[in-house]
Tab-separated table of C-alpha atoms and ligand atoms in Angstrom:
chain	number	residue	atom	x	y	z
A	1	MET	CA	143.059	-18.017	213.953
A	2	SER	CA	143.051	-14.614	212.255
A	3	ARG	CA	142.102	-14.318	208.575
A	4	PRO	CA	144.341	-12.440	206.160
A	5	VAL	CA	142.694	-9.282	204.879
A	6	ASN	CA	142.896	-10.454	201.269
A	7	ALA	CA	140.591	-13.331	202.195
A	8	VAL	CA	137.701	-10.983	203.107
A	9	PRO	CA	134.733	-12.351	201.124
A	10	ALA	CA	132.078	-10.184	199.415
A	11	ARG	CA	129.279	-10.743	201.949
A	12	PRO	CA	130.971	-9.080	204.964
A	13	LEU	CA	131.663	-6.026	202.774
A	14	ALA	CA	127.943	-5.768	202.082
A	15	ARG	CA	127.296	-6.042	205.810
A	16	VAL	CA	129.761	-3.184	206.422
A	17	ARG	CA	127.778	-1.010	203.992
A	18	GLU	CA	124.526	-1.792	205.793
A	19	ALA	CA	125.794	-1.522	209.377
A	20	PRO	CA	124.206	1.218	211.516
A	21	ALA	CA	126.487	4.143	212.322
A	22	HIS	CA	126.849	3.326	216.028
A	23	VAL	CA	127.891	-0.249	215.221
A	24	MET	CA	130.516	1.042	212.788
A	25	ARG	CA	131.741	3.519	215.372
A	26	ALA	CA	132.029	0.851	218.059
A	27	GLY	CA	133.961	-1.381	215.639
A	28	PHE	CA	136.458	1.315	214.863
A	29	VAL	CA	136.923	2.392	218.428
A	30	TRP	CA	137.922	-1.222	219.013
A	31	ALA	CA	140.116	-1.237	215.876
A	32	SER	CA	141.882	1.952	216.922
A	33	HIS	CA	143.347	0.064	219.883
A	34	GLU	CA	144.331	-3.053	217.912
A	35	GLU	CA	148.085	-3.184	217.387
A	36	ARG	CA	147.928	-5.984	214.814
A	37	LEU	CA	145.558	-3.975	212.640
A	38	GLU	CA	147.789	-0.947	213.019
A	39	ARG	CA	150.807	-2.913	211.750
A	40	LEU	CA	148.766	-4.102	208.764
A	41	THR	CA	147.526	-0.595	207.970
A	42	ARG	CA	151.053	0.789	208.090
A	43	ARG	CA	152.305	-1.973	205.752
A	44	PHE	CA	149.871	-1.665	202.858
A	45	PRO	CA	150.808	1.063	200.340
A	46	ILE	CA	147.117	1.747	199.635
A	47	SER	CA	146.333	2.455	203.275
A	48	ARG	CA	149.391	4.706	203.495
A	49	ARG	CA	148.094	6.620	200.459
A	50	MET	CA	144.695	6.888	202.099
A	51	VAL	CA	146.324	8.093	205.307
A	52	GLN	CA	147.959	10.882	203.286
A	53	ARG	CA	144.506	12.057	202.308
A	54	PHE	CA	143.646	12.725	205.973
A	55	VAL	CA	147.073	13.426	207.536
A	56	ALA	CA	149.238	16.291	206.228
A	57	GLY	CA	152.618	14.678	206.935
A	58	GLU	CA	154.731	12.804	209.425
A	59	ASP	CA	157.232	15.673	209.815
A	60	ILE	CA	156.925	19.413	210.317
A	61	ASP	CA	158.464	20.514	206.975
A	62	THR	CA	156.033	18.432	204.907
A	63	THR	CA	153.187	19.722	207.068
A	64	MET	CA	154.192	23.379	206.733
A	65	ALA	CA	154.275	22.988	202.947
A	66	VAL	CA	150.681	21.694	203.095
A	67	VAL	CA	149.706	24.587	205.376
A	68	ALA	CA	151.244	27.118	202.958
A	69	GLY	CA	149.203	25.579	200.120
A	70	LEU	CA	145.968	25.824	202.107
A	71	ARG	CA	146.721	29.419	203.069
A	72	ALA	CA	147.432	30.316	199.430
A	73	GLY	CA	143.928	29.026	198.679
A	74	GLY	CA	142.393	31.379	201.270
A	75	LEU	CA	141.868	28.777	204.005
A	76	LYS	CA	142.771	29.239	207.658
A	77	THR	CA	144.306	26.352	209.580
A	78	THR	CA	144.571	24.801	213.020
A	79	LEU	CA	147.338	22.251	213.560
A	80	ASP	CA	147.037	19.085	215.606
A	81	VAL	CA	150.152	17.114	216.563
A	82	LEU	CA	148.805	13.555	216.464
A	83	GLY	CA	149.183	11.403	219.557
A	84	GLU	CA	146.487	9.993	221.809
A	85	SER	CA	146.387	9.266	225.486
A	86	VAL	CA	149.795	9.185	227.179
A	87	THR	CA	150.374	7.211	230.355
A	88	ASP	CA	153.426	8.882	231.878
A	89	ALA	CA	154.387	12.439	232.742
A	90	THR	CA	157.638	12.404	230.736
A	91	THR	CA	155.878	11.529	227.478
A	92	ALA	CA	153.219	14.150	228.178
A	93	LYS	CA	155.892	16.790	228.744
A	94	ALA	CA	157.576	15.840	225.473
A	95	ALA	CA	154.212	16.128	223.666
A	96	ALA	CA	153.731	19.617	225.112
A	97	ALA	CA	157.254	20.546	223.991
A	98	ARG	CA	156.317	19.571	220.419
A	99	TYR	CA	153.417	22.057	220.584
A	100	VAL	CA	155.713	24.797	221.890
A	101	GLU	CA	158.108	24.159	218.973
A	102	LEU	CA	155.158	24.116	216.582
A	103	LEU	CA	153.927	27.498	217.831
A	104	ASP	CA	157.408	28.959	217.293
A	105	ARG	CA	157.530	27.504	213.790
A	106	LEU	CA	154.061	28.816	212.878
A	107	ALA	CA	155.105	32.289	214.031
A	108	ALA	CA	158.422	32.111	212.143
A	109	ASP	CA	156.613	31.074	208.933
A	110	GLY	CA	153.915	33.740	209.342
A	111	ALA	CA	151.281	30.979	209.387
A	112	ASP	CA	148.028	30.996	211.396
A	113	GLY	CA	148.810	30.857	215.105
A	114	ASN	CA	146.151	28.295	215.902
A	115	VAL	CA	146.677	24.806	217.342
A	116	SER	CA	144.366	22.031	218.545
A	117	LEU	CA	145.305	19.539	221.235
A	118	LYS	CA	143.895	16.703	223.315
A	119	LEU	CA	144.300	16.798	227.073
A	120	THR	CA	144.929	13.038	227.244
A	121	GLY	CA	147.948	13.756	225.052
A	122	MET	CA	149.036	16.269	227.692
A	123	GLY	CA	148.796	13.697	230.490
A	124	LEU	CA	145.168	13.898	231.665
A	125	ALA	CA	145.131	10.133	232.232
A	126	VAL	CA	148.280	10.424	234.377
A	127	ASP	CA	147.232	13.290	236.610
A	128	ARG	CA	145.072	16.384	236.301
A	129	GLU	CA	147.932	18.664	237.393
A	130	VAL	CA	150.310	17.246	234.780
A	131	ALA	CA	147.796	18.068	232.030
A	132	ALA	CA	147.086	21.507	233.522
A	133	ALA	CA	150.808	22.366	233.653
A	134	ASN	CA	151.363	21.257	230.047
A	135	LEU	CA	148.322	23.192	228.835
A	136	ALA	CA	149.615	26.269	230.690
A	137	ARG	CA	153.037	25.954	229.060
A	138	ILE	CA	151.485	25.805	225.595
A	139	ALA	CA	148.949	28.581	226.194
A	140	GLU	CA	151.648	30.869	227.603
A	141	ARG	CA	153.893	30.361	224.571
A	142	ALA	CA	150.875	30.826	222.295
A	143	SER	CA	150.154	34.054	224.119
A	144	THR	CA	153.617	35.442	223.321
A	145	HIS	CA	152.849	34.852	219.617
A	146	GLY	CA	149.256	36.126	219.799
A	147	ALA	CA	148.161	32.549	219.024
A	148	PHE	CA	145.115	30.529	220.048
A	149	VAL	CA	144.820	27.049	221.599
A	150	ARG	CA	141.751	24.888	221.023
A	151	VAL	CA	141.240	21.979	223.388
A	152	ASP	CA	139.551	19.092	221.558
A	153	MET	CA	136.847	17.157	223.388
A	154	GLU	CA	137.319	13.433	223.990
A	155	ASP	CA	135.035	10.760	225.466
A	156	SER	CA	132.289	11.735	227.921
A	157	ALA	CA	134.243	10.475	230.958
A	158	ARG	CA	136.514	13.496	230.439
A	159	THR	CA	134.031	16.221	229.511
A	160	ALA	CA	133.733	17.845	232.944
A	161	LEU	CA	137.462	17.688	233.634
A	162	THR	CA	138.295	19.121	230.209
A	163	LEU	CA	135.916	22.030	230.769
A	164	ASP	CA	137.429	22.648	234.238
A	165	LEU	CA	140.976	22.817	232.881
A	166	VAL	CA	139.977	25.052	229.960
A	167	ARG	CA	138.180	27.450	232.315
A	168	ALA	CA	141.193	27.618	234.648
A	169	GLN	CA	143.586	28.322	231.762
A	170	PHE	CA	141.193	30.808	230.138
A	171	ALA	CA	141.238	32.788	233.392
A	172	GLN	CA	145.044	33.007	233.135
A	173	THR	CA	145.760	33.706	229.458
A	174	GLY	CA	142.377	34.151	227.743
A	175	ASN	CA	143.611	32.445	224.541
A	176	VAL	CA	142.067	28.979	224.934
A	177	GLY	CA	138.785	27.622	223.673
A	178	VAL	CA	137.071	24.263	223.827
A	179	VAL	CA	134.968	21.831	221.789
A	180	ILE	CA	131.349	20.922	222.509
A	181	GLN	CA	129.802	17.742	221.084
A	182	ALA	CA	126.182	18.054	219.923
A	183	TYR	CA	125.474	14.368	220.670
A	184	LEU	CA	125.817	14.836	224.442
A	185	HIS	CA	122.661	15.547	226.465
A	186	ARG	CA	124.603	17.953	228.681
A	187	SER	CA	125.779	20.228	225.838
A	188	ALA	CA	122.938	22.800	225.926
A	189	ALA	CA	123.836	23.663	229.523
A	190	ASP	CA	127.565	23.721	228.718
A	191	VAL	CA	127.068	26.044	225.737
A	192	ALA	CA	124.937	28.436	227.803
A	193	ALA	CA	127.622	28.581	230.526
A	194	LEU	CA	130.532	28.994	228.084
A	195	ASN	CA	128.661	31.773	226.267
A	196	ARG	CA	128.193	33.604	229.564
A	197	GLU	CA	131.896	33.212	230.354
A	198	GLY	CA	133.017	34.400	226.895
A	199	ILE	CA	134.932	31.195	226.138
A	200	ARG	CA	135.199	30.306	222.450
A	201	VAL	CA	133.436	27.098	221.398
A	202	ARG	CA	133.935	24.823	218.436
A	203	LEU	CA	130.739	22.846	217.904
A	204	CYS	CA	130.957	19.350	216.395
A	205	LYS	CA	128.623	16.330	216.311
A	206	GLY	CA	130.922	14.059	218.377
A	207	ALA	CA	133.137	11.182	217.311
A	208	TYR	CA	133.265	8.754	220.256
A	209	ASN	CA	131.188	5.713	221.081
A	210	GLU	CA	128.875	6.886	223.879
A	211	PRO	CA	125.976	5.152	225.690
A	212	ALA	CA	122.398	6.423	225.235
A	213	SER	CA	122.439	7.552	228.860
A	214	VAL	CA	124.793	10.401	227.939
A	215	ALA	CA	124.393	10.870	224.163
A	216	PHE	CA	121.619	10.857	221.547
A	217	PRO	CA	121.838	7.564	219.637
A	218	ALA	CA	119.761	8.770	216.637
A	219	LYS	CA	121.374	10.911	213.942
A	220	ALA	CA	118.221	13.047	213.624
A	221	ASP	CA	118.460	13.997	217.311
A	222	VAL	CA	122.168	14.825	216.997
A	223	ASP	CA	121.394	17.019	213.972
A	224	ALA	CA	118.582	18.810	215.834
A	225	SER	CA	120.867	19.375	218.808
A	226	PHE	CA	123.620	20.670	216.505
A	227	ARG	CA	121.167	23.133	215.006
A	228	SER	CA	119.894	24.530	218.303
A	229	LEU	CA	123.395	24.742	219.826
A	230	ALA	CA	124.643	26.523	216.689
A	231	GLU	CA	121.841	29.080	217.049
A	232	ALA	CA	122.686	29.683	220.722
A	233	LEU	CA	126.345	30.154	219.774
A	234	LEU	CA	125.534	32.511	216.906
A	235	LEU	CA	123.339	34.655	219.141
A	236	ASP	CA	125.433	34.702	222.328
A	237	GLY	CA	128.768	32.989	221.665
A	238	GLN	CA	132.287	34.307	221.335
A	239	TYR	CA	133.415	33.849	217.686
A	240	PRO	CA	131.990	30.294	217.449
A	241	ALA	CA	133.349	27.675	215.078
A	242	PHE	CA	131.065	25.153	213.377
A	243	ALA	CA	132.994	21.977	212.674
A	244	THR	CA	131.002	19.927	210.201
A	245	HIS	CA	130.972	18.709	206.612
A	246	ASP	CA	127.197	18.320	206.701
A	247	GLU	CA	125.816	20.606	204.000
A	248	ALA	CA	122.327	20.754	205.514
A	249	ARG	CA	123.733	21.970	208.863
A	250	ILE	CA	125.952	24.490	207.086
A	251	ARG	CA	123.013	25.843	205.052
A	252	GLU	CA	120.994	26.250	208.274
A	253	ILE	CA	123.805	28.188	209.945
A	254	VAL	CA	124.377	30.502	206.963
A	255	ALA	CA	120.623	31.191	206.704
A	256	PHE	CA	120.192	31.768	210.454
A	257	ALA	CA	123.150	34.176	210.528
A	258	ALA	CA	121.843	36.087	207.504
A	259	ASN	CA	118.313	36.310	208.982
A	260	HIS	CA	119.706	37.669	212.246
A	261	ARG	CA	122.144	40.055	210.526
A	262	ILE	CA	125.121	38.236	212.006
A	263	SER	CA	128.196	38.935	209.878
A	264	PRO	CA	130.122	35.962	208.421
A	265	THR	CA	133.214	37.526	210.017
A	266	SER	CA	131.870	36.783	213.504
A	267	TYR	CA	131.933	32.980	213.171
A	268	GLU	CA	133.740	30.362	211.101
A	269	PHE	CA	133.328	26.905	209.634
A	270	GLN	CA	135.905	24.226	210.278
A	271	MET	CA	136.520	21.040	208.342
A	272	LEU	CA	139.014	18.235	208.530
A	273	TYR	CA	141.979	18.135	206.189
A	274	GLY	CA	141.163	16.019	203.148
A	275	ILE	CA	137.382	16.023	203.592
A	276	ARG	CA	134.982	17.915	201.285
A	277	ARG	CA	137.530	20.222	199.682
A	278	ASP	CA	134.816	21.159	197.161
A	279	LEU	CA	132.580	22.404	199.960
A	280	GLN	CA	135.434	24.317	201.599
A	281	GLU	CA	136.017	26.169	198.335
A	282	ARG	CA	132.334	26.882	197.764
A	283	LEU	CA	132.014	28.399	201.232
A	284	LEU	CA	135.090	30.568	200.699
A	285	ALA	CA	133.666	31.787	197.386
A	286	ALA	CA	130.421	32.670	199.200
A	287	GLY	CA	132.332	34.931	201.615
A	288	GLN	CA	132.436	32.523	204.571
A	289	THR	CA	135.521	31.843	206.699
A	290	VAL	CA	136.823	28.270	206.600
A	291	ARG	CA	139.497	26.788	208.833
A	292	VAL	CA	141.006	23.400	208.066
A	293	TYR	CA	141.994	21.107	210.924
A	294	VAL	CA	145.400	19.793	209.890
A	295	PRO	CA	146.617	16.711	211.780
A	296	TRP	CA	150.232	15.635	211.383
A	297	GLY	CA	152.809	13.392	213.016
A	298	THR	CA	153.756	9.749	213.127
A	299	GLU	CA	150.966	8.655	215.490
A	300	TRP	CA	148.175	8.872	212.942
A	301	TYR	CA	146.593	5.434	213.377
A	302	PRO	CA	143.735	6.130	215.898
A	303	TYR	CA	142.846	9.389	214.095
A	304	PHE	CA	142.747	7.539	210.778
A	305	MET	CA	140.458	4.858	212.263
A	306	ARG	CA	138.020	7.533	213.494
A	307	ARG	CA	137.852	9.023	210.001
A	308	LEU	CA	137.117	5.578	208.542
A	309	ALA	CA	134.423	5.009	211.174
A	310	GLU	CA	132.558	8.108	210.049
A	311	ARG	CA	132.056	6.826	206.549
A	312	PRO	CA	131.587	3.146	205.648
A	313	ALA	CA	132.459	4.018	202.037
A	314	ASN	CA	136.013	4.880	203.179
A	315	LEU	CA	136.377	1.480	204.786
A	316	LEU	CA	134.938	-0.371	201.786
A	317	PHE	CA	137.373	1.422	199.507
A	318	LEU	CA	140.273	0.545	201.802
A	319	LEU	CA	139.313	-3.133	202.241
A	320	ARG	CA	138.746	-3.655	198.518
A	321	SER	CA	142.059	-2.029	197.658
A	322	MET	CA	143.915	-4.042	200.303
A	323	ALA	CA	142.343	-7.220	198.968
A	324	ARG	CA	143.504	-6.282	195.441
A	325	GLU	CA	147.034	-5.445	196.617
A	326	GLY	CA	147.145	-8.602	198.733
A	327	ARG	CA	146.360	-10.689	195.620
A	328	GLY	CA	148.837	-8.751	193.437
B	401	FDA	P1	128.319	13.728	209.066
B	401	FDA	O1	129.051	12.620	209.745
B	401	FDA	O2	126.848	13.696	208.968
B	401	FDA	O3	128.956	13.897	207.623
B	401	FDA	C1	128.452	14.806	206.647
B	401	FDA	C2	129.162	14.562	205.326
B	401	FDA	O4	130.552	14.858	205.481
B	401	FDA	C3	129.154	13.121	204.852
B	401	FDA	O5	127.989	12.823	204.159
B	401	FDA	C4	130.403	13.087	203.977
B	401	FDA	O6	130.136	13.690	202.729
B	401	FDA	C5	131.342	13.987	204.718
B	401	FDA	N1	132.222	13.250	205.645
B	401	FDA	C6	132.129	13.240	206.996
B	401	FDA	N2	133.108	12.491	207.524
B	401	FDA	C7	133.817	12.003	206.489
B	401	FDA	C8	134.953	11.166	206.370
B	401	FDA	N3	135.567	10.680	207.432
B	401	FDA	N4	135.418	10.877	205.136
B	401	FDA	C9	134.827	11.387	204.036
B	401	FDA	N5	133.741	12.183	204.078
B	401	FDA	C10	133.263	12.491	205.279
B	401	FDA	N6	134.829	15.197	217.400
B	401	FDA	C11	134.981	15.099	218.730
B	401	FDA	O7	134.365	14.222	219.359
B	401	FDA	N7	135.826	15.957	219.401
B	401	FDA	C12	136.487	16.952	218.770
B	401	FDA	O8	137.223	17.707	219.413
B	401	FDA	C13	136.320	17.087	217.351
B	401	FDA	N8	136.957	18.065	216.653
B	401	FDA	C14	136.646	18.245	215.329
B	401	FDA	C15	137.225	19.310	214.623
B	401	FDA	C16	136.859	19.556	213.303
B	401	FDA	C17	137.443	20.735	212.599
B	401	FDA	C18	135.920	18.699	212.661
B	401	FDA	C19	135.459	18.974	211.262
B	401	FDA	C20	135.392	17.628	213.334
B	401	FDA	C21	135.768	17.366	214.647
B	401	FDA	N9	135.259	16.267	215.337
B	401	FDA	C22	135.477	16.171	216.687
B	401	FDA	C23	134.590	15.166	214.598
B	401	FDA	C24	133.088	15.325	214.569
B	401	FDA	O9	132.561	15.093	215.855
B	401	FDA	C25	132.432	14.348	213.575
B	401	FDA	O10	132.733	13.035	213.968
B	401	FDA	C26	132.874	14.532	212.137
B	401	FDA	O11	133.066	15.891	211.811
B	401	FDA	C27	131.808	13.970	211.169
B	401	FDA	O12	130.594	14.629	211.338
B	401	FDA	P2	129.982	15.735	210.331
B	401	FDA	O13	129.527	16.864	211.156
B	401	FDA	O14	130.970	16.105	209.280
B	401	FDA	O15	128.670	15.124	209.746
């Protein structure tokens, strides 16, 4: 029988705090597919308030108001219409249509023409050609607005296919880039190839639960990989983006660029909406470019779970508050 959340005793909370990162990640990957947990999260006012910290809005008007506020503060943006893997071509086509509308709206509002999408949201799990056609439709509309399309990277089972589709679309419109995850063993070779091809890369640590056969399990190894991939991108990449909130990694990148006389205008930092706003502002003040990844839409639950997985403190805060509200 399932336990109500307000019955969570103190000891499991302590265990959450002590759990290794990969255990936390595995737990949340599981949780992100749990419909019962999703219903609970949507019901509690505290979790909805916490969702608002990470998700700009459920509708486009609320989101555009957030985007205008970020822009007024000197930040650039990339918009992600939330929605994970779709299992039929009709839903995938509708998801692509939302991106086309979004690109038109960004252009009409004079906002940054920059969007981020997941190929599983475009139908990659249905059929490679469905995803390719939807990506083409979005990239072509982006092209008419002088906009850019970033293809997020998902779990390692899709890395090669994602790179294939990005390369094919890049050859057609030239306005797509991809994401490389520092935790994957294969990433050094991928970065070298993408640099040669002139395809823009966003480097991140990686957010999925991967086996040691494909990804570094230890944080220190992921950090070292992030550092060496960042250096390769700074030296040979095409306007690379460094997507991290890790101050040590950011300091290394700024120092490496300065030592190699690489201008801060030839790369950018990217951070997630709602995370380390203080750091975003400090970087802006220091003359760096910062782009905020702004997710929006009604399908925020799996994204929200990934953000909780990254930081046990977020989960502790949420569980404690739910327990309080459940008692009240
Ligand atoms: P790390 O996890 O070491 O965190 C450093 C510090 O950041 C923490 O100490 C804390 O202060 C703060 N922080 C990090 N996460 C937080 C959170 N959830 N809540 C509060 N504080 C937090 N992944 C992927 O697999 N595919 C992708 O396409 C992308 N795309 C992407 C775009 C952008 C713009 C960003 C910033 C990140 C991604 N990611 C991603 C996610 C990425 O792989 C990674 O999981 C997170 O960025 C967390 O790693 P950090 O590099 O921030 O370091």
